[in-house]
């Protein structure tokens, strides 16, 4: 379990290093997660090297939202004063995300149907 944590923290550290050296405006945890996903996909890291601790973290994911919930409760005065813009932004952004997701889905489907029609085989591995 300690080795699995070390693997996850190593990818987080590499993500942090990339953000620190390049100044890219992406959270280091996202970069680390993308690198880990690529390493898993390329079989550089085996699933068994991270599966146990990853399953534990996913099973206890709700616990990690408690600090965020407490932070929201501490700002209840601001939220109460600004509820209309918050709700408006939430509704508008939800519809924008749904529309963009649908558009990207259509593009991907068109791309893969074009590949299969023209005989460019896509490996399922």
XYZ file of C-alpha atoms in Angstrom:
125
model
C 0.000 0.000 0.000
C 2.880 2.383 0.747
C 4.425 1.638 -2.641
C 1.096 2.359 -4.339
C 0.832 5.693 -2.510
C 4.403 6.478 -3.535
C 3.532 5.878 -7.198
C 0.520 8.215 -6.985
C 2.512 10.882 -5.134
C 5.352 10.583 -7.658
C 2.964 11.439 -10.490
C 1.535 14.297 -8.423
C 5.077 15.575 -7.811
C 5.908 15.410 -11.520
C 2.725 17.357 -12.254
C 3.745 19.933 -9.647
C 7.212 20.181 -11.191
C 5.735 20.715 -14.654
C 3.459 23.505 -13.400
C 6.288 25.106 -11.421
C 8.777 25.059 -14.305
C 6.426 25.955 -17.160
C 3.850 28.129 -15.414
C 1.064 26.358 -17.298
C -2.315 27.404 -15.806
C -3.498 23.838 -15.148
C -3.651 22.298 -11.663
C -0.706 20.025 -10.974
C -3.046 17.268 -9.822
C -4.713 17.238 -13.254
C -1.367 17.044 -15.036
C -0.230 14.268 -12.707
C -3.470 12.370 -13.285
C -3.107 12.684 -17.071
C 0.483 11.462 -16.864
C -0.592 8.507 -14.720
C -3.382 7.679 -17.173
C -0.888 7.795 -20.050
C 1.582 5.617 -18.122
C -1.166 3.092 -17.406
C -2.314 3.126 -21.026
C 1.237 2.673 -22.314
C 1.780 -0.059 -19.712
C 4.692 1.816 -18.143
C 2.850 1.478 -14.834
C 0.901 -1.699 -14.174
C -2.615 -1.390 -12.787
C -1.681 -3.546 -9.802
C 0.864 -0.874 -8.793
C -1.914 1.632 -7.999
C -5.189 -0.307 -7.906
C -5.440 -0.915 -4.156
C -4.908 2.659 -3.010
C -6.963 4.023 -5.930
C -9.904 1.799 -4.957
C -9.575 2.973 -1.350
C -9.599 6.630 -2.410
C -12.635 6.164 -4.659
C -14.547 4.279 -1.942
C -13.913 7.163 0.470
C -14.355 9.999 -2.014
C -17.271 11.535 -0.112
C -15.015 12.103 2.881
C -12.812 14.420 0.817
C -15.748 16.758 0.123
C -16.269 17.559 3.820
C -13.660 20.387 3.930
C -15.174 21.965 0.813
C -18.639 21.762 2.370
C -17.385 23.417 5.549
C -15.784 26.157 3.454
C -19.083 26.782 1.673
C -20.911 26.996 5.003
C -18.388 29.566 6.258
C -19.174 31.757 3.230
C -22.947 31.470 3.560
C -23.328 35.248 3.937
C -21.667 35.885 0.580
C -23.676 33.092 -1.024
C -26.915 34.499 0.401
C -26.100 37.949 -1.037
C -25.044 36.593 -4.442
C -27.429 33.651 -4.903
C -28.973 34.899 -8.162
C -25.674 35.290 -10.091
C -24.487 31.954 -8.675
C -27.636 30.124 -9.795
C -27.605 31.900 -13.166
C -23.968 31.006 -13.823
C -24.622 27.412 -12.772
C -27.622 27.030 -15.092
C -25.948 28.713 -18.077
C -22.685 26.789 -17.665
C -24.603 23.506 -17.339
C -26.339 24.084 -20.674
C -23.070 25.162 -22.320
C -21.339 22.003 -21.059
C -24.185 19.806 -22.314
C -24.075 21.484 -25.748
C -20.280 21.275 -26.068
C -20.252 17.648 -24.908
C -22.896 16.752 -27.500
C -20.996 18.577 -30.222
C -17.704 16.838 -29.352
C -19.507 13.482 -29.222
C -20.886 14.044 -32.722
C -17.430 14.994 -34.030
C -15.844 11.891 -32.517
C -18.578 9.616 -33.894
C -18.190 11.171 -37.340
C -14.415 10.758 -37.164
C -14.575 7.083 -36.178
C -17.292 6.274 -38.725
C -15.116 7.934 -41.393
C -12.160 5.775 -40.340
C -14.187 2.559 -40.427
C -15.752 3.397 -43.819
C -12.413 4.130 -45.482
C -10.756 1.000 -44.138
C -8.287 2.635 -41.809
C -8.372 0.048 -39.075
C -8.422 1.260 -35.517
C -6.928 -1.202 -33.105
C -9.118 -1.922 -30.111
C -6.082 -2.738 -27.951
